[in-house]
Amino acid sequence: MRIRIDHETRYSYDRAARFIVQVLRLTPRSTEGQQVRDWRIETDIDARLRRSEDAFGNIVHTLYTERPTDALMVRVTGEVATIDTGGVLRGSPERLSPLVFLRDTPLTAADAALRALADEIGPGGDTLTRLHRLMEAINTQVAFMVGSTTADHTAADAYAQRQGVCQDHAQIFISAARRMGIPARYISGHLHRSDGIEDQEAAHAWAEAWVPDLGWVGFDAANGISPTEHYVRVACGLDALGASPIRGTSYGGGGETMAVALRVRQMQQTQQQQQSQGIY
C-alpha cells in the first residue's frame, strides 16, 4: 500500500514569543514493513532545523526560531509504501536492551486495578498468546471516546474511567504488559482508515511488546488488532510523552493555542504514476 500523509500543526501566541524550541518526532524510518518514499518538514517562519537520532533510534528534528513570532506552523508531507508483516517489526535499529522497556513511568505506573488486569491474563500460554488476550481484554473493557483525555492522562486514570483515546489504550496495554514481566513500549504513527475517512483529528498510537523468537510485535488495543499495511510507524518511547510527535517550549508569548490538521490517504496507481512523471 502507498500511503500519503499531510500533517500540519499551527501554534498561535497571545503576544510574540521571544524564542521557541520544538522537538519533532515526525519522521518515520524505513523498515522491512515500510519504505519511506518521500518526506519533508516545512515551517512558515525563519527557523533552524537540526536533525539527529535519540537513544530509541527515532529520527528527531529540533526546531529553533530565529526571531520573535506570534505564530508558528509545522507542516509534514510524505509518502510511505507499506506491507503487512503480521505486526512484527524487522529492520529497525535497536540500540537498547528490551529490558529497558520494563521500566515504568508516571504515565504507565500500574495501580491495583491494572495489576489485577495483568493477573487476570494469567501465566497460561506462550507470550504471544497472552499478549493477544491482553489486547482483547482492553479493547472490550475500555471504550474509545474522542476528546475524553489529555496528554498527561495516566494509564491508571484511563482504565478507571473505562474510556479513552488510542493513547490511553496503548498505555494501559504497556502498563499491564510490564506488570506481566514483558517489555513494552509506546508507538506513535499514522493509520489509514479502511472506512474511507481521510481527515483525522490526531495521529494514531499503539504499543509494541517483546516476544521471544519474534522480537518486537505491535498491538493496537484501540482497534483490537496488530498493525497491518494500513499503519505507518513513526516513533517509539517509554510512554506517550517519550514518543510525542511535537514537544517544546516558548519563552514569552503568554497563552498558546494549537490546531492540528491531518490527512491520511491511500494513493491510487494513477496518482503514483503522475507523481513519478512530475505531474501530481
PDB file of C-alpha atoms in Angstrom:
ATOM      1  CA  MET A   1       0.000   0.000   0.000  1.00  0.00           C
ATOM      2  CA  ARG A   2       1.187   3.535  -0.767  1.00  0.00           C
ATOM      3  CA  ILE A   3       0.083   5.976   1.963  1.00  0.00           C
ATOM      4  CA  ARG A   4       0.314   9.758   1.710  1.00  0.00           C
ATOM      5  CA  ILE A   5       0.347  11.845   4.875  1.00  0.00           C
ATOM      6  CA  ASP A   6      -0.265  15.593   5.186  1.00  0.00           C
ATOM      7  CA  HIS A   7       0.112  16.744   8.783  1.00  0.00           C
ATOM      8  CA  GLU A   8       0.000  20.408   9.809  1.00  0.00           C
ATOM      9  CA  THR A   9       0.315  21.826  13.324  1.00  0.00           C
ATOM     10  CA  ARG A  10      -0.277  25.537  13.980  1.00  0.00           C
ATOM     11  CA  TYR A  11       0.601  27.440  17.148  1.00  0.00           C
ATOM     12  CA  SER A  12      -0.550  30.954  17.950  1.00  0.00           C
ATOM     13  CA  TYR A  13       0.530  33.078  20.907  1.00  0.00           C
ATOM     14  CA  ASP A  14      -1.163  35.927  22.737  1.00  0.00           C
ATOM     15  CA  ARG A  15       1.921  38.030  22.061  1.00  0.00           C
ATOM     16  CA  ALA A  16       5.133  37.403  20.184  1.00  0.00           C
ATOM     17  CA  ALA A  17       7.266  34.668  21.760  1.00  0.00           C
ATOM     18  CA  ARG A  18      10.893  35.699  22.006  1.00  0.00           C
ATOM     19  CA  PHE A  19      12.249  32.205  21.387  1.00  0.00           C
ATOM     20  CA  ILE A  20      10.686  28.831  20.558  1.00  0.00           C
ATOM     21  CA  VAL A  21      12.252  25.373  20.745  1.00  0.00           C
ATOM     22  CA  GLN A  22      10.350  22.341  19.437  1.00  0.00           C
ATOM     23  CA  VAL A  23      11.466  18.714  19.357  1.00  0.00           C
ATOM     24  CA  LEU A  24       9.842  16.993  16.386  1.00  0.00           C
ATOM     25  CA  ARG A  25       9.431  13.228  16.183  1.00  0.00           C
ATOM     26  CA  LEU A  26       7.557  13.379  12.914  1.00  0.00           C
ATOM     27  CA  THR A  27       9.787  11.472  10.513  1.00  0.00           C
ATOM     28  CA  PRO A  28       9.407   7.705  10.031  1.00  0.00           C
ATOM     29  CA  ARG A  29      12.314   5.491   9.084  1.00  0.00           C
ATOM     30  CA  SER A  30      12.320   2.642   6.612  1.00  0.00           C
ATOM     31  CA  THR A  31      11.982  -0.920   7.920  1.00  0.00           C
ATOM     32  CA  GLU A  32      11.061  -4.223   6.314  1.00  0.00           C
ATOM     33  CA  GLY A  33       7.411  -3.279   6.715  1.00  0.00           C
ATOM     34  CA  GLN A  34       7.570   0.286   5.402  1.00  0.00           C
ATOM     35  CA  GLN A  35       9.690   2.171   2.895  1.00  0.00           C
ATOM     36  CA  VAL A  36       9.747   5.961   3.126  1.00  0.00           C
ATOM     37  CA  ARG A  37       9.492   7.202  -0.462  1.00  0.00           C
ATOM     38  CA  ASP A  38       9.368  10.925   0.206  1.00  0.00           C
ATOM     39  CA  TRP A  39       9.275  13.011   3.381  1.00  0.00           C
ATOM     40  CA  ARG A  40       9.709  16.669   4.183  1.00  0.00           C
ATOM     41  CA  ILE A  41       9.233  19.072   7.090  1.00  0.00           C
ATOM     42  CA  GLU A  42       8.473  22.752   6.487  1.00  0.00           C
ATOM     43  CA  THR A  43       7.817  25.807   8.629  1.00  0.00           C
ATOM     44  CA  ASP A  44       6.418  29.221   7.740  1.00  0.00           C
ATOM     45  CA  ILE A  45       8.930  31.294   9.712  1.00  0.00           C
ATOM     46  CA  ASP A  46      12.699  31.800   9.912  1.00  0.00           C
ATOM     47  CA  ALA A  47      13.866  28.805  11.911  1.00  0.00           C
ATOM     48  CA  ARG A  48      16.678  26.279  12.109  1.00  0.00           C
ATOM     49  CA  LEU A  49      16.034  22.540  11.915  1.00  0.00           C
ATOM     50  CA  ARG A  50      18.719  20.215  13.245  1.00  0.00           C
ATOM     51  CA  ARG A  51      18.359  16.503  12.542  1.00  0.00           C
ATOM     52  CA  SER A  52      19.591  13.854  14.972  1.00  0.00           C
ATOM     53  CA  GLU A  53      18.595  10.488  16.461  1.00  0.00           C
ATOM     54  CA  ASP A  54      17.635   9.807  20.049  1.00  0.00           C
ATOM     55  CA  ALA A  55      18.520   6.797  22.206  1.00  0.00           C
ATOM     56  CA  PHE A  56      15.455   4.900  20.967  1.00  0.00           C
ATOM     57  CA  GLY A  57      16.502   5.212  17.334  1.00  0.00           C
ATOM     58  CA  ASN A  58      13.884   7.841  16.487  1.00  0.00           C
ATOM     59  CA  ILE A  59      14.658  10.453  13.850  1.00  0.00           C
ATOM     60  CA  VAL A  60      14.430  13.787  15.674  1.00  0.00           C
ATOM     61  CA  HIS A  61      14.413  17.339  14.342  1.00  0.00           C
ATOM     62  CA  THR A  62      14.972  20.197  16.769  1.00  0.00           C
ATOM     63  CA  LEU A  63      13.441  23.495  15.658  1.00  0.00           C
ATOM     64  CA  TYR A  64      14.791  26.847  16.865  1.00  0.00           C
ATOM     65  CA  THR A  65      13.160  30.138  15.902  1.00  0.00           C
ATOM     66  CA  GLU A  66      15.387  32.976  14.733  1.00  0.00           C
ATOM     67  CA  ARG A  67      13.278  35.941  15.815  1.00  0.00           C
ATOM     68  CA  PRO A  68      10.182  36.805  17.885  1.00  0.00           C
ATOM     69  CA  THR A  69       6.983  35.363  16.415  1.00  0.00           C
ATOM     70  CA  ASP A  70       3.320  35.270  17.330  1.00  0.00           C
ATOM     71  CA  ALA A  71       2.525  32.184  15.225  1.00  0.00           C
ATOM     72  CA  LEU A  72       4.263  29.021  14.058  1.00  0.00           C
ATOM     73  CA  MET A  73       3.276  26.384  11.518  1.00  0.00           C
ATOM     74  CA  VAL A  74       4.964  22.993  11.140  1.00  0.00           C
ATOM     75  CA  ARG A  75       3.921  21.001   8.086  1.00  0.00           C
ATOM     76  CA  VAL A  76       4.864  17.419   7.292  1.00  0.00           C
ATOM     77  CA  THR A  77       4.172  15.802   3.922  1.00  0.00           C
ATOM     78  CA  GLY A  78       5.301  12.445   2.703  1.00  0.00           C
ATOM     79  CA  GLU A  79       4.628   9.027   1.273  1.00  0.00           C
ATOM     80  CA  VAL A  80       5.320   5.595   2.673  1.00  0.00           C
ATOM     81  CA  ALA A  81       4.972   2.219   0.952  1.00  0.00           C
ATOM     82  CA  THR A  82       3.832  -0.449   3.406  1.00  0.00           C
ATOM     83  CA  ILE A  83       3.354  -4.219   3.542  1.00  0.00           C
ATOM     84  CA  ASP A  84       1.660  -6.456   6.112  1.00  0.00           C
ATOM     85  CA  THR A  85       4.205  -8.164   8.396  1.00  0.00           C
ATOM     86  CA  GLY A  86       1.664  -9.527  10.867  1.00  0.00           C
ATOM     87  CA  GLY A  87       2.620  -6.803  13.316  1.00  0.00           C
ATOM     88  CA  VAL A  88       6.240  -7.991  13.597  1.00  0.00           C
ATOM     89  CA  LEU A  89       8.837  -5.212  13.429  1.00  0.00           C
ATOM     90  CA  ARG A  90      12.026  -6.008  11.500  1.00  0.00           C
ATOM     91  CA  GLY A  91      14.805  -3.830  10.151  1.00  0.00           C
ATOM     92  CA  SER A  92      14.634  -1.125  12.822  1.00  0.00           C
ATOM     93  CA  PRO A  93      17.828  -0.154  14.679  1.00  0.00           C
ATOM     94  CA  GLU A  94      17.688  -1.278  18.300  1.00  0.00           C
ATOM     95  CA  ARG A  95      20.303   0.404  20.475  1.00  0.00           C
ATOM     96  CA  LEU A  96      18.807  -0.618  23.809  1.00  0.00           C
ATOM     97  CA  SER A  97      18.098  -3.904  25.513  1.00  0.00           C
ATOM     98  CA  PRO A  98      14.401  -4.853  25.564  1.00  0.00           C
ATOM     99  CA  LEU A  99      14.735  -4.903  29.368  1.00  0.00           C
ATOM    100  CA  VAL A 100      14.843  -1.081  29.292  1.00  0.00           C
ATOM    101  CA  PHE A 101      11.159  -1.192  28.378  1.00  0.00           C
ATOM    102  CA  LEU A 102      10.211  -2.864  31.629  1.00  0.00           C
ATOM    103  CA  ARG A 103      10.728   0.476  33.345  1.00  0.00           C
ATOM    104  CA  ASP A 104       7.580   2.240  34.494  1.00  0.00           C
ATOM    105  CA  THR A 105       6.958   5.952  34.089  1.00  0.00           C
ATOM    106  CA  PRO A 106       4.434   8.209  35.837  1.00  0.00           C
ATOM    107  CA  LEU A 107       2.079   7.739  32.861  1.00  0.00           C
ATOM    108  CA  THR A 108       2.308   3.931  32.851  1.00  0.00           C
ATOM    109  CA  ALA A 109       2.624   3.039  36.539  1.00  0.00           C
ATOM    110  CA  ALA A 110       0.209   0.249  37.460  1.00  0.00           C
ATOM    111  CA  ASP A 111      -2.285   0.739  40.279  1.00  0.00           C
ATOM    112  CA  ALA A 112      -4.246  -2.078  41.947  1.00  0.00           C
ATOM    113  CA  ALA A 113      -6.775  -2.287  39.085  1.00  0.00           C
ATOM    114  CA  LEU A 114      -4.104  -2.559  36.393  1.00  0.00           C
ATOM    115  CA  ARG A 115      -2.225  -5.147  38.429  1.00  0.00           C
ATOM    116  CA  ALA A 116      -5.452  -7.114  38.665  1.00  0.00           C
ATOM    117  CA  LEU A 117      -5.921  -6.860  34.894  1.00  0.00           C
ATOM    118  CA  ALA A 118      -2.432  -8.274  34.341  1.00  0.00           C
ATOM    119  CA  ASP A 119      -3.058 -11.056  36.835  1.00  0.00           C
ATOM    120  CA  GLU A 120      -6.342 -11.961  35.109  1.00  0.00           C
ATOM    121  CA  ILE A 121      -4.500 -12.726  31.878  1.00  0.00           C
ATOM    122  CA  GLY A 122      -2.660 -15.397  33.811  1.00  0.00           C
ATOM    123  CA  PRO A 123       0.500 -17.351  33.049  1.00  0.00           C
ATOM    124  CA  GLY A 124      -1.144 -19.831  30.703  1.00  0.00           C
ATOM    125  CA  GLY A 125       0.012 -19.977  27.093  1.00  0.00           C
ATOM    126  CA  ASP A 126       3.035 -18.549  25.337  1.00  0.00           C
ATOM    127  CA  THR A 127       3.937 -14.853  25.411  1.00  0.00           C
ATOM    128  CA  LEU A 128       2.274 -14.025  22.110  1.00  0.00           C
ATOM    129  CA  THR A 129      -0.991 -15.671  23.130  1.00  0.00           C
ATOM    130  CA  ARG A 130      -1.045 -13.851  26.466  1.00  0.00           C
ATOM    131  CA  LEU A 131      -0.443 -10.500  24.770  1.00  0.00           C
ATOM    132  CA  HIS A 132      -3.305 -11.074  22.357  1.00  0.00           C
ATOM    133  CA  ARG A 133      -5.540 -11.903  25.324  1.00  0.00           C
ATOM    134  CA  LEU A 134      -4.458  -8.665  26.993  1.00  0.00           C
ATOM    135  CA  MET A 135      -5.175  -6.648  23.855  1.00  0.00           C
ATOM    136  CA  GLU A 136      -8.629  -8.196  23.515  1.00  0.00           C
ATOM    137  CA  ALA A 137      -9.429  -7.523  27.181  1.00  0.00           C
ATOM    138  CA  ILE A 138      -8.510  -3.836  26.893  1.00  0.00           C
ATOM    139  CA  ASN A 139     -10.402  -3.449  23.624  1.00  0.00           C
ATOM    140  CA  THR A 140     -13.500  -4.938  25.270  1.00  0.00           C
ATOM    141  CA  GLN A 141     -13.298  -3.121  28.595  1.00  0.00           C
ATOM    142  CA  VAL A 142     -12.147   0.386  27.565  1.00  0.00           C
ATOM    143  CA  ALA A 143     -14.401   2.355  25.225  1.00  0.00           C
ATOM    144  CA  PHE A 144     -12.873   4.605  22.567  1.00  0.00           C
ATOM    145  CA  MET A 145     -14.025   8.151  23.263  1.00  0.00           C
ATOM    146  CA  VAL A 146     -12.633  11.100  21.280  1.00  0.00           C
ATOM    147  CA  GLY A 147     -11.615  14.065  23.431  1.00  0.00           C
ATOM    148  CA  SER A 148     -12.020  12.190  26.695  1.00  0.00           C
ATOM    149  CA  THR A 149      -8.415  12.587  27.869  1.00  0.00           C
ATOM    150  CA  THR A 150      -5.442  14.940  27.894  1.00  0.00           C
ATOM    151  CA  ALA A 151      -1.770  14.499  27.060  1.00  0.00           C
ATOM    152  CA  ASP A 152      -0.824  13.830  30.696  1.00  0.00           C
ATOM    153  CA  HIS A 153      -3.606  11.290  31.293  1.00  0.00           C
ATOM    154  CA  THR A 154      -2.241   8.180  33.002  1.00  0.00           C
ATOM    155  CA  ALA A 155      -2.960   4.551  32.205  1.00  0.00           C
ATOM    156  CA  ALA A 156      -4.454   4.124  35.677  1.00  0.00           C
ATOM    157  CA  ASP A 157      -6.842   7.072  35.178  1.00  0.00           C
ATOM    158  CA  ALA A 158      -7.990   5.843  31.777  1.00  0.00           C
ATOM    159  CA  TYR A 159      -8.566   2.297  32.994  1.00  0.00           C
ATOM    160  CA  ALA A 160     -10.511   3.536  35.994  1.00  0.00           C
ATOM    161  CA  GLN A 161     -12.779   5.580  33.702  1.00  0.00           C
ATOM    162  CA  ARG A 162     -13.043   2.686  31.219  1.00  0.00           C
ATOM    163  CA  GLN A 163     -12.725   5.090  28.310  1.00  0.00           C
ATOM    164  CA  GLY A 164     -10.053   6.955  26.398  1.00  0.00           C
ATOM    165  CA  VAL A 165      -8.345   7.508  23.077  1.00  0.00           C
ATOM    166  CA  CYS A 166      -5.702   5.392  21.356  1.00  0.00           C
ATOM    167  CA  GLN A 167      -3.006   6.919  23.603  1.00  0.00           C
ATOM    168  CA  ASP A 168      -4.821   5.550  26.646  1.00  0.00           C
ATOM    169  CA  HIS A 169      -5.361   2.092  25.180  1.00  0.00           C
ATOM    170  CA  ALA A 170      -1.658   1.898  24.349  1.00  0.00           C
ATOM    171  CA  GLN A 171      -0.537   2.999  27.819  1.00  0.00           C
ATOM    172  CA  ILE A 172      -2.925   0.606  29.563  1.00  0.00           C
ATOM    173  CA  PHE A 173      -1.514  -2.217  27.443  1.00  0.00           C
ATOM    174  CA  ILE A 174       2.058  -1.155  28.245  1.00  0.00           C
ATOM    175  CA  SER A 175       1.370  -0.900  31.967  1.00  0.00           C
ATOM    176  CA  ALA A 176      -0.222  -4.347  32.183  1.00  0.00           C
ATOM    177  CA  ALA A 177       2.374  -6.000  29.937  1.00  0.00           C
ATOM    178  CA  ARG A 178       5.209  -4.708  32.099  1.00  0.00           C
ATOM    179  CA  ARG A 179       3.369  -5.999  35.159  1.00  0.00           C
ATOM    180  CA  MET A 180       3.367  -9.384  33.395  1.00  0.00           C
ATOM    181  CA  GLY A 181       7.148  -9.142  33.020  1.00  0.00           C
ATOM    182  CA  ILE A 182       7.000  -8.410  29.288  1.00  0.00           C
ATOM    183  CA  PRO A 183       8.908  -5.395  27.881  1.00  0.00           C
ATOM    184  CA  ALA A 184       6.522  -2.994  26.157  1.00  0.00           C
ATOM    185  CA  ARG A 185       6.795   0.429  24.557  1.00  0.00           C
ATOM    186  CA  TYR A 186       4.645   3.201  23.110  1.00  0.00           C
ATOM    187  CA  ILE A 187       4.447   3.811  19.355  1.00  0.00           C
ATOM    188  CA  SER A 188       3.259   6.962  17.615  1.00  0.00           C
ATOM    189  CA  GLY A 189       2.358   6.920  13.950  1.00  0.00           C
ATOM    190  CA  HIS A 190      -0.473   7.105  11.451  1.00  0.00           C
ATOM    191  CA  LEU A 191      -3.382   4.879  10.493  1.00  0.00           C
ATOM    192  CA  HIS A 192      -5.003   4.741   7.082  1.00  0.00           C
ATOM    193  CA  ARG A 193      -8.640   4.114   7.894  1.00  0.00           C
ATOM    194  CA  SER A 194     -10.364   1.395   5.919  1.00  0.00           C
ATOM    195  CA  ASP A 195     -13.716   3.198   6.228  1.00  0.00           C
ATOM    196  CA  GLY A 196     -12.554   5.840   3.754  1.00  0.00           C
ATOM    197  CA  ILE A 197     -12.269   8.711   6.259  1.00  0.00           C
ATOM    198  CA  GLU A 198      -9.093  10.606   5.337  1.00  0.00           C
ATOM    199  CA  ASP A 199      -9.266  13.724   7.523  1.00  0.00           C
ATOM    200  CA  GLN A 200      -8.371  12.887  11.112  1.00  0.00           C
ATOM    201  CA  GLU A 201      -8.166  14.800  14.377  1.00  0.00           C
ATOM    202  CA  ALA A 202      -4.823  13.420  15.538  1.00  0.00           C
ATOM    203  CA  ALA A 203      -2.087  10.920  14.824  1.00  0.00           C
ATOM    204  CA  HIS A 204      -2.512   7.311  15.946  1.00  0.00           C
ATOM    205  CA  ALA A 205      -0.821   5.334  18.737  1.00  0.00           C
ATOM    206  CA  TRP A 206      -0.350   1.688  19.649  1.00  0.00           C
ATOM    207  CA  ALA A 207       2.067  -0.484  21.625  1.00  0.00           C
ATOM    208  CA  GLU A 208       4.845  -2.947  20.883  1.00  0.00           C
ATOM    209  CA  ALA A 209       5.834  -5.816  23.150  1.00  0.00           C
ATOM    210  CA  TRP A 210       8.884  -8.077  23.120  1.00  0.00           C
ATOM    211  CA  VAL A 211       8.117 -11.668  22.146  1.00  0.00           C
ATOM    212  CA  PRO A 212      10.850 -14.334  22.304  1.00  0.00           C
ATOM    213  CA  ASP A 213      11.881 -15.609  18.841  1.00  0.00           C
ATOM    214  CA  LEU A 214       9.883 -12.840  17.142  1.00  0.00           C
ATOM    215  CA  GLY A 215      11.226  -9.604  18.612  1.00  0.00           C
ATOM    216  CA  TRP A 216       9.019  -6.525  18.791  1.00  0.00           C
ATOM    217  CA  VAL A 217       5.380  -7.101  17.852  1.00  0.00           C
ATOM    218  CA  GLY A 218       2.705  -4.406  17.561  1.00  0.00           C
ATOM    219  CA  PHE A 219      -0.647  -4.418  19.378  1.00  0.00           C
ATOM    220  CA  ASP A 220      -3.318  -1.796  18.710  1.00  0.00           C
ATOM    221  CA  ALA A 221      -5.673  -2.254  21.650  1.00  0.00           C
ATOM    222  CA  ALA A 222      -7.894   0.630  20.491  1.00  0.00           C
ATOM    223  CA  ASN A 223      -8.828  -1.385  17.395  1.00  0.00           C
ATOM    224  CA  GLY A 224      -8.143  -4.867  18.735  1.00  0.00           C
ATOM    225  CA  ILE A 225      -5.654  -5.852  16.017  1.00  0.00           C
ATOM    226  CA  SER A 226      -1.947  -5.997  15.316  1.00  0.00           C
ATOM    227  CA  PRO A 227      -0.672  -3.372  12.846  1.00  0.00           C
ATOM    228  CA  THR A 228      -1.162  -4.127   9.148  1.00  0.00           C
ATOM    229  CA  GLU A 229      -0.143  -2.391   5.925  1.00  0.00           C
ATOM    230  CA  HIS A 230      -2.528   0.418   6.930  1.00  0.00           C
ATOM    231  CA  TYR A 231      -0.115   1.585   9.655  1.00  0.00           C
ATOM    232  CA  VAL A 232       2.869   3.946   9.378  1.00  0.00           C
ATOM    233  CA  ARG A 233       5.230   3.675  12.349  1.00  0.00           C
ATOM    234  CA  VAL A 234       6.990   6.944  13.289  1.00  0.00           C
ATOM    235  CA  ALA A 235       8.490   6.924  16.807  1.00  0.00           C
ATOM    236  CA  CYS A 236       8.747   4.873  19.996  1.00  0.00           C
ATOM    237  CA  GLY A 237       9.225   5.678  23.671  1.00  0.00           C
ATOM    238  CA  LEU A 238       8.535   4.516  27.194  1.00  0.00           C
ATOM    239  CA  ASP A 239       5.187   6.341  27.131  1.00  0.00           C
ATOM    240  CA  ALA A 240       3.182   8.937  25.209  1.00  0.00           C
ATOM    241  CA  LEU A 241       5.419  11.827  26.227  1.00  0.00           C
ATOM    242  CA  GLY A 242       8.552   9.991  25.137  1.00  0.00           C
ATOM    243  CA  ALA A 243       7.168   9.397  21.641  1.00  0.00           C
ATOM    244  CA  SER A 244       5.206  12.638  21.324  1.00  0.00           C
ATOM    245  CA  PRO A 245       5.214  13.987  17.736  1.00  0.00           C
ATOM    246  CA  ILE A 246       5.911  17.541  18.951  1.00  0.00           C
ATOM    247  CA  ARG A 247       7.172  18.700  22.334  1.00  0.00           C
ATOM    248  CA  GLY A 248       8.730  22.014  23.143  1.00  0.00           C
ATOM    249  CA  THR A 249       8.624  25.299  24.925  1.00  0.00           C
ATOM    250  CA  SER A 250       8.373  29.002  24.215  1.00  0.00           C
ATOM    251  CA  TYR A 251       9.856  31.959  26.049  1.00  0.00           C
ATOM    252  CA  GLY A 252       7.423  34.813  26.343  1.00  0.00           C
ATOM    253  CA  GLY A 253       4.307  34.795  24.225  1.00  0.00           C
ATOM    254  CA  GLY A 254       1.761  34.354  27.013  1.00  0.00           C
ATOM    255  CA  GLY A 255      -1.057  31.941  26.237  1.00  0.00           C
ATOM    256  CA  GLU A 256      -0.684  29.376  23.466  1.00  0.00           C
ATOM    257  CA  THR A 257      -3.268  27.694  21.261  1.00  0.00           C
ATOM    258  CA  MET A 258      -2.705  24.758  18.934  1.00  0.00           C
ATOM    259  CA  ALA A 259      -4.620  23.450  15.924  1.00  0.00           C
ATOM    260  CA  VAL A 260      -3.901  20.229  14.054  1.00  0.00           C
ATOM    261  CA  ALA A 261      -4.945  19.210  10.547  1.00  0.00           C
ATOM    262  CA  LEU A 262      -4.148  15.671   9.414  1.00  0.00           C
ATOM    263  CA  ARG A 263      -4.987  13.805   6.245  1.00  0.00           C
ATOM    264  CA  VAL A 264      -4.008  10.169   5.693  1.00  0.00           C
ATOM    265  CA  ARG A 265      -4.938   8.634   2.361  1.00  0.00           C
ATOM    266  CA  GLN A 266      -4.039   5.833   0.029  1.00  0.00           C
ATOM    267  CA  MET A 267      -2.506   6.843  -3.265  1.00  0.00           C
ATOM    268  CA  GLN A 268      -4.065   5.150  -6.252  1.00  0.00           C
ATOM    269  CA  GLN A 269      -1.922   3.772  -9.044  1.00  0.00           C
ATOM    270  CA  THR A 270      -2.748   6.641 -11.399  1.00  0.00           C
ATOM    271  CA  GLN A 271      -1.656   9.181  -8.779  1.00  0.00           C
ATOM    272  CA  GLN A 272       1.620   7.345  -8.240  1.00  0.00           C
ATOM    273  CA  GLN A 273       2.340   7.321 -11.991  1.00  0.00           C
ATOM    274  CA  GLN A 274       1.514  11.010 -12.341  1.00  0.00           C
ATOM    275  CA  GLN A 275       3.784  11.935  -9.444  1.00  0.00           C
ATOM    276  CA  SER A 276       6.687   9.923 -10.851  1.00  0.00           C
ATOM    277  CA  GLN A 277       6.244  11.912 -14.062  1.00  0.00           C
ATOM    278  CA  GLY A 278       6.225  15.227 -12.188  1.00  0.00           C
ATOM    279  CA  ILE A 279       2.543  15.873 -12.896  1.00  0.00           C
ATOM    280  CA  TYR A 280       0.989  15.244  -9.474  1.00  0.00           C
TER     281      TYR A 280
END
